[in-house]
């Protein structure tokens, strides 16, 4: 269950109430850069997909898995069985496209102006789905959603799973390169999966090929304790961003601070996975006060039940961030998107219009009194 945000004197003075804060956060233009497609599928969309399949046993397994997860999840590894059930729901191209359209719509309704979805292309022998048809099904959904939700720009990151072989990772990168050249919608690759599986040696050739092709690279790094060697080896590949960065040792932290590598921050995900005990103990605070590049993200909004607006509101209530701070957080994220320079210029103009139209004052630095 998500940690409850209590009202406090700062929140009352700066916003009036938590509801007023959340309203501001929904109105604020936002950028989402760490959103796994399957984990972002809402319960409502999952139920619709199950109904479309007409399989009562699948509905029963879904309900049972959700109940077991809600009652027993206590660490990061406990969440992976839930994804296995989700993959049963999205095991064909039609389901993937539908899930993509619905998920984009939900992000758009939450005020997300630019979205980078990420997903590992998953072949399915039972349905005949291939890596290529999986990725193309997502792109079909993105193209369809661009008509129904034109205010949200969407790009795709193809993920490498740490359980894959070097050859499989290279296949995914080659697919990403092909689709990047064909559609312009694929902008990068990601490395994800159980953090103790695989080694950097397995993934390095694929990461190298991606970078040489012009694809951007983001890596899940330092998600759990006692993987310092893996983290250091991953950082040596010079990623454009990293996800989480929860347990960076001194050497890795120095590397990141020196290189100013942006970190994708997922507050609720970290708290629910017990890699961080409470919001107040989250490493976001230290990164802000070091003025290190960070981006607030949801990770898996469907699984963790937290929208991007809620993540902004949680950060504000926990670390005493004013409207100017939240605007600065969202504005800075523009510079870290994997989209083109033209895309960034368009986003910068949109943020400036919001600032002028909503009386956002001059930013004077992060509050250090927390």
Coordinates of C-alpha atoms in Angstrom, one line a residue:
X1 CA 0.0 0.0 0.0
X2 CA 1.3 3.5 -0.9
X3 CA 2.5 5.6 2.0
X4 CA -0.1 8.1 3.1
X5 CA 0.9 11.8 2.7
X6 CA 0.1 13.8 5.8
X7 CA -0.8 17.4 5.8
X8 CA 1.8 19.8 7.2
X9 CA 2.3 23.5 7.8
X10 CA 4.4 24.0 4.6
X11 CA 1.8 22.3 2.4
X12 CA -1.0 24.4 3.9
X13 CA 0.9 27.6 3.5
X14 CA 2.3 26.9 0.0
X15 CA -0.8 25.2 -1.6
X16 CA -3.8 25.3 0.8
X17 CA -4.3 21.6 0.9
X18 CA -3.0 18.3 -0.6
X19 CA -5.9 18.4 -3.0
X20 CA -4.9 21.9 -4.2
X21 CA -1.3 20.7 -4.6
X22 CA -2.4 17.7 -6.6
X23 CA -4.6 19.9 -8.8
X24 CA -1.5 22.1 -9.5
X25 CA 0.6 19.1 -10.4
X26 CA -2.1 17.8 -12.8
X27 CA -2.2 21.2 -14.5
X28 CA 1.6 21.4 -14.7
X29 CA 3.1 20.1 -18.0
X30 CA 5.2 17.0 -17.3
X31 CA 7.7 14.7 -18.9
X32 CA 7.6 11.0 -18.2
X33 CA 10.9 9.2 -19.1
X34 CA 10.7 5.9 -17.2
X35 CA 7.5 4.1 -17.9
X36 CA 7.4 0.4 -18.6
X37 CA 4.4 -0.3 -20.9
X38 CA 3.3 -3.6 -19.2
X39 CA 3.7 -2.2 -15.7
X40 CA 1.9 1.0 -16.7
X41 CA -1.3 -0.8 -17.8
X42 CA -4.0 0.3 -15.4
X43 CA -6.3 -2.2 -13.6
X44 CA -9.2 -0.9 -15.8
X45 CA -7.3 -1.6 -19.0
X46 CA -6.2 -5.0 -17.8
X47 CA -9.8 -6.0 -17.0
X48 CA -10.8 -4.8 -20.5
X49 CA -8.0 -6.9 -22.1
X50 CA -9.1 -9.9 -20.1
X51 CA -12.7 -9.5 -21.1
X52 CA -11.6 -9.2 -24.7
X53 CA -9.9 -12.6 -24.4
X54 CA -13.0 -14.2 -22.9
X55 CA -10.9 -16.5 -20.6
X56 CA -12.4 -17.0 -17.1
X57 CA -9.3 -18.8 -15.9
X58 CA -7.1 -15.8 -16.8
X59 CA -9.4 -13.5 -14.9
X60 CA -9.2 -15.7 -11.9
X61 CA -5.4 -15.9 -12.1
X62 CA -5.2 -12.1 -12.4
X63 CA -7.3 -11.5 -9.4
X64 CA -5.4 -14.1 -7.3
X65 CA -2.0 -12.7 -8.3
X66 CA -3.1 -9.2 -7.5
X67 CA -4.4 -10.2 -4.1
X68 CA -1.2 -12.2 -3.3
X69 CA 1.0 -9.3 -4.4
X70 CA -1.0 -6.8 -2.3
X71 CA -0.7 -8.9 0.8
X72 CA 2.8 -10.3 0.5
X73 CA 5.0 -8.0 -1.6
X74 CA 8.0 -6.9 0.6
X75 CA 10.9 -6.6 -1.8
X76 CA 11.8 -5.9 -5.4
X77 CA 11.8 -9.5 -6.5
X78 CA 8.3 -10.0 -5.3
X79 CA 7.0 -7.9 -8.1
X80 CA 8.3 -10.0 -11.0
X81 CA 5.6 -12.7 -10.7
X82 CA 3.0 -10.0 -11.2
X83 CA 4.5 -9.1 -14.6
X84 CA 4.4 -12.8 -15.6
X85 CA 0.6 -12.6 -15.3
X86 CA 0.5 -9.2 -17.1
X87 CA 2.4 -10.8 -20.0
X88 CA -0.4 -13.4 -20.3
X89 CA -2.8 -10.5 -20.9
X90 CA -0.6 -8.8 -23.5
X91 CA 0.5 -12.0 -25.5
X92 CA -0.6 -10.8 -28.9
X93 CA -0.2 -7.8 -31.2
X94 CA -3.8 -6.7 -30.8
X95 CA -3.6 -6.6 -27.0
X96 CA -0.2 -4.7 -27.2
X97 CA -1.7 -2.1 -29.5
X98 CA -4.8 -1.6 -27.3
X99 CA -2.7 -1.4 -24.1
X100 CA -0.5 1.2 -25.7
X101 CA -3.4 3.4 -26.8
X102 CA -5.1 3.2 -23.4
X103 CA -1.9 3.8 -21.5
X104 CA -1.0 6.9 -23.6
X105 CA -4.5 8.2 -23.0
X106 CA -4.1 7.9 -19.3
X107 CA -0.7 9.7 -19.3
X108 CA -2.2 12.4 -21.5
X109 CA -5.2 12.9 -19.2
X110 CA -2.7 13.3 -16.3
X111 CA -1.0 16.2 -18.1
X112 CA 2.0 14.4 -19.5
X113 CA 3.2 16.4 -22.5
X114 CA 6.1 14.1 -23.5
X115 CA 6.2 10.4 -22.8
X116 CA 8.9 7.8 -23.5
X117 CA 7.4 4.3 -23.1
X118 CA 9.8 1.4 -22.8
X119 CA 9.2 -2.3 -23.3
X120 CA 11.2 -5.5 -24.0
X121 CA 10.1 -7.0 -27.3
X122 CA 8.7 -10.4 -26.2
X123 CA 8.1 -13.2 -28.8
X124 CA 5.3 -15.6 -28.0
X125 CA 5.3 -19.0 -29.7
X126 CA 1.7 -19.7 -28.8
X127 CA 0.3 -16.7 -30.6
X128 CA 3.0 -16.3 -33.2
X129 CA 4.1 -12.9 -32.0
X130 CA 7.7 -12.0 -32.8
X131 CA 10.0 -9.4 -31.4
X132 CA 9.4 -7.3 -34.5
X133 CA 5.6 -7.7 -34.5
X134 CA 5.6 -6.8 -30.8
X135 CA 7.5 -3.6 -31.3
X136 CA 5.5 -2.7 -34.4
X137 CA 2.3 -3.3 -32.4
X138 CA 3.4 -0.6 -29.9
X139 CA 4.3 1.7 -32.7
X140 CA 0.9 1.2 -34.2
X141 CA -0.6 2.2 -30.8
X142 CA 1.6 5.3 -30.6
X143 CA 0.6 6.4 -34.1
X144 CA -3.1 5.8 -33.3
X145 CA -2.9 7.7 -30.0
X146 CA -1.2 10.6 -31.7
X147 CA -4.6 11.3 -33.4
X148 CA -6.7 10.9 -30.3
X149 CA -4.2 12.6 -27.9
X150 CA -2.3 15.1 -30.1
X151 CA -1.1 17.1 -27.0
X152 CA 1.2 14.3 -25.9
X153 CA 4.3 13.4 -27.9
X154 CA 5.3 9.8 -27.5
X155 CA 8.5 8.0 -28.3
X156 CA 9.6 4.3 -27.7
X157 CA 12.6 2.8 -26.0
X158 CA 13.2 -0.9 -26.6
X159 CA 14.4 -2.7 -23.4
X160 CA 17.1 -5.4 -23.1
X161 CA 16.2 -7.9 -20.3
X162 CA 19.1 -8.9 -18.1
X163 CA 18.0 -12.5 -18.5
X164 CA 18.7 -12.4 -22.2
X165 CA 21.9 -13.6 -24.0
X166 CA 24.3 -11.3 -25.8
X167 CA 22.8 -12.5 -29.2
X168 CA 19.3 -11.7 -28.1
X169 CA 20.3 -8.3 -26.9
X170 CA 22.0 -7.6 -30.2
X171 CA 18.9 -8.7 -32.0
X172 CA 16.8 -6.2 -30.0
X173 CA 19.3 -3.4 -30.8
X174 CA 19.3 -4.2 -34.5
X175 CA 15.5 -4.0 -34.4
X176 CA 15.6 -0.7 -32.6
X177 CA 18.0 0.7 -35.2
X178 CA 15.7 -0.5 -38.0
X179 CA 12.6 1.0 -36.5
X180 CA 14.4 4.2 -35.6
X181 CA 15.4 4.6 -39.3
X182 CA 12.0 3.6 -40.5
X183 CA 9.7 5.6 -38.2
X184 CA 11.8 8.0 -36.1
X185 CA 9.7 7.0 -33.1
X186 CA 12.3 4.6 -31.5
X187 CA 14.8 6.8 -29.7
X188 CA 16.8 4.5 -27.4
X189 CA 17.4 1.3 -25.5
X190 CA 17.1 0.4 -21.9
X191 CA 18.5 -2.4 -19.7
X192 CA 16.1 -3.8 -17.1
X193 CA 15.1 -7.0 -15.4
X194 CA 16.2 -8.7 -12.1
X195 CA 19.3 -6.7 -11.1
X196 CA 21.2 -9.8 -9.9
X197 CA 20.8 -11.6 -13.3
X198 CA 23.4 -11.3 -16.0
X199 CA 26.6 -9.3 -16.1
X200 CA 27.7 -6.1 -17.8
X201 CA 29.9 -8.2 -20.1
X202 CA 26.8 -9.8 -21.6
X203 CA 25.1 -6.5 -22.4
X204 CA 28.2 -4.3 -23.3
X205 CA 28.3 -5.3 -27.1
X206 CA 24.6 -4.4 -27.5
X207 CA 25.0 -1.1 -25.7
X208 CA 28.1 -0.3 -27.8
X209 CA 26.2 -1.0 -31.0
X210 CA 23.2 1.1 -29.9
X211 CA 25.4 4.1 -29.1
X212 CA 27.3 3.8 -32.4
X213 CA 24.0 3.8 -34.3
X214 CA 22.9 7.1 -32.7
X215 CA 20.4 5.5 -30.2
X216 CA 20.3 6.9 -26.7
X217 CA 20.9 4.6 -23.8
X218 CA 19.3 4.4 -20.3
X219 CA 20.2 1.7 -17.8
X220 CA 18.6 0.5 -14.6
X221 CA 21.5 0.8 -12.2
X222 CA 22.2 0.4 -8.4
X223 CA 18.6 -0.7 -7.7
X224 CA 19.6 -2.9 -4.8
X225 CA 22.5 -3.3 -2.5
X226 CA 25.7 -5.3 -3.1
X227 CA 26.0 -5.0 -6.8
X228 CA 28.7 -2.4 -6.9
X229 CA 30.9 -4.1 -9.5
X230 CA 27.9 -4.4 -11.9
X231 CA 27.0 -0.8 -11.4
X232 CA 30.5 0.4 -12.0
X233 CA 30.8 -1.7 -15.2
X234 CA 27.5 -0.4 -16.5
X235 CA 28.5 3.2 -15.8
X236 CA 31.7 2.6 -17.9
X237 CA 29.4 2.3 -20.9
X238 CA 28.6 6.0 -20.5
X239 CA 24.8 5.8 -20.5
X240 CA 22.8 9.0 -21.3
X241 CA 20.6 8.4 -18.2
X242 CA 20.2 5.9 -15.5
X243 CA 17.1 4.6 -13.7
X244 CA 16.9 4.6 -9.9
X245 CA 20.5 4.9 -8.7
X246 CA 19.4 4.0 -5.2
X247 CA 22.5 2.3 -3.9
X248 CA 25.4 4.2 -5.5
X249 CA 28.7 3.7 -3.7
X250 CA 31.1 6.7 -3.3
X251 CA 33.0 5.9 -6.5
X252 CA 29.8 5.5 -8.6
X253 CA 28.2 8.6 -7.1
X254 CA 31.4 10.6 -7.9
X255 CA 31.3 9.3 -11.5
X256 CA 27.7 10.3 -11.9
X257 CA 28.1 13.7 -10.3
X258 CA 31.2 14.4 -12.4
X259 CA 29.5 13.4 -15.7
X260 CA 26.1 15.0 -14.7
X261 CA 24.3 11.8 -15.9
X262 CA 20.6 12.4 -15.2
X263 CA 18.8 10.0 -12.9
X264 CA 15.2 8.8 -13.4
X265 CA 13.6 9.0 -9.9
X266 CA 10.7 6.7 -9.1
X267 CA 9.6 7.5 -5.5
X268 CA 6.6 5.3 -5.0
X269 CA 8.2 2.3 -6.8
X270 CA 11.2 2.5 -4.5
X271 CA 9.1 2.8 -1.3
X272 CA 6.8 -0.1 -2.3
X273 CA 9.7 -2.3 -3.4
X274 CA 11.3 -1.6 0.0
X275 CA 14.6 -0.3 -1.6
X276 CA 13.8 2.9 0.3
X277 CA 12.0 2.8 3.6
X278 CA 10.0 6.0 3.4
X279 CA 9.5 9.0 1.0
X280 CA 11.4 11.2 3.5
X281 CA 14.4 8.9 3.3
X282 CA 14.6 8.9 -0.5
X283 CA 17.8 9.9 -2.1
X284 CA 16.0 12.4 -4.2
X285 CA 16.6 15.0 -1.5
X286 CA 20.3 14.7 -1.6
X287 CA 20.4 14.8 -5.4
X288 CA 18.3 18.0 -5.4
X289 CA 20.5 19.8 -3.0
X290 CA 23.6 18.8 -5.0
X291 CA 21.7 20.2 -8.0
X292 CA 22.2 16.9 -9.9
X293 CA 19.9 16.3 -12.9
X294 CA 16.9 14.3 -11.9
X295 CA 13.6 13.5 -13.6
X296 CA 10.5 12.4 -11.6
X297 CA 9.0 9.2 -13.1
X298 CA 6.4 6.6 -12.3
X299 CA 8.2 3.3 -13.3
X300 CA 5.0 1.2 -13.4
X301 CA 2.0 3.4 -12.7
X302 CA -0.4 0.4 -13.1
X303 CA 1.4 -1.8 -10.7
X304 CA 2.2 0.8 -8.1
X305 CA -1.0 2.9 -8.4
X306 CA 0.7 6.3 -8.7
X307 CA 0.3 8.8 -11.5
X308 CA 3.1 11.2 -12.4
X309 CA 1.0 14.1 -10.9
X310 CA 1.0 12.1 -7.6
X311 CA 4.7 11.6 -7.8
X312 CA 5.2 15.4 -8.1
X313 CA 2.8 16.0 -5.3
X314 CA 4.6 13.5 -3.1
X315 CA 7.9 15.1 -3.8
X316 CA 6.5 18.6 -3.0
X317 CA 4.8 17.5 0.3
X318 CA 7.8 15.5 1.5
X319 CA 10.7 17.9 0.6
X320 CA 8.9 21.2 0.8
X321 CA 9.0 22.1 -2.9
X322 CA 7.1 25.2 -4.0
X323 CA 5.3 25.8 -7.2
X324 CA 8.5 27.3 -8.6
X325 CA 10.4 24.2 -7.6
X326 CA 8.0 21.8 -9.3
X327 CA 8.0 23.9 -12.4
X328 CA 11.8 23.9 -12.4
X329 CA 11.8 20.1 -12.0
X330 CA 9.5 19.6 -14.9
X331 CA 11.2 22.2 -17.1
X332 CA 14.6 20.7 -16.6
X333 CA 13.4 17.3 -17.7
X334 CA 13.0 18.8 -21.3
X335 CA 16.8 18.7 -21.6
X336 CA 17.0 15.0 -20.8
X337 CA 14.5 13.6 -23.3
X338 CA 15.8 11.3 -26.1
X339 CA 13.7 13.2 -28.7
X340 CA 15.2 15.5 -31.3
X341 CA 16.4 19.1 -30.8
X342 CA 13.4 20.3 -32.7
X343 CA 11.2 18.4 -30.2
X344 CA 13.1 20.0 -27.3
X345 CA 12.6 23.5 -28.8
X346 CA 8.8 22.8 -29.0
X347 CA 8.7 21.6 -25.4
X348 CA 10.7 24.6 -24.1
X349 CA 8.2 26.9 -25.8
X350 CA 5.3 25.1 -24.1
X351 CA 6.9 25.3 -20.7
X352 CA 7.5 29.1 -21.2
X353 CA 3.9 29.6 -22.1
X354 CA 2.8 27.8 -19.0
X355 CA 5.1 29.9 -16.8
X356 CA 3.8 33.2 -18.3
X357 CA 0.1 32.1 -18.2
X358 CA 0.3 30.8 -14.6
X359 CA 2.4 33.5 -12.9
X360 CA 5.2 31.2 -11.9
X361 CA 7.8 33.2 -10.1
X362 CA 11.6 33.2 -10.4
X363 CA 13.3 30.1 -9.1
X364 CA 15.7 30.8 -6.3
X365 CA 17.1 27.3 -5.5
X366 CA 16.0 24.2 -3.7
X367 CA 14.7 24.6 -0.1
X368 CA 17.6 23.4 2.1
X369 CA 15.6 23.6 5.4
X370 CA 14.1 20.2 5.2

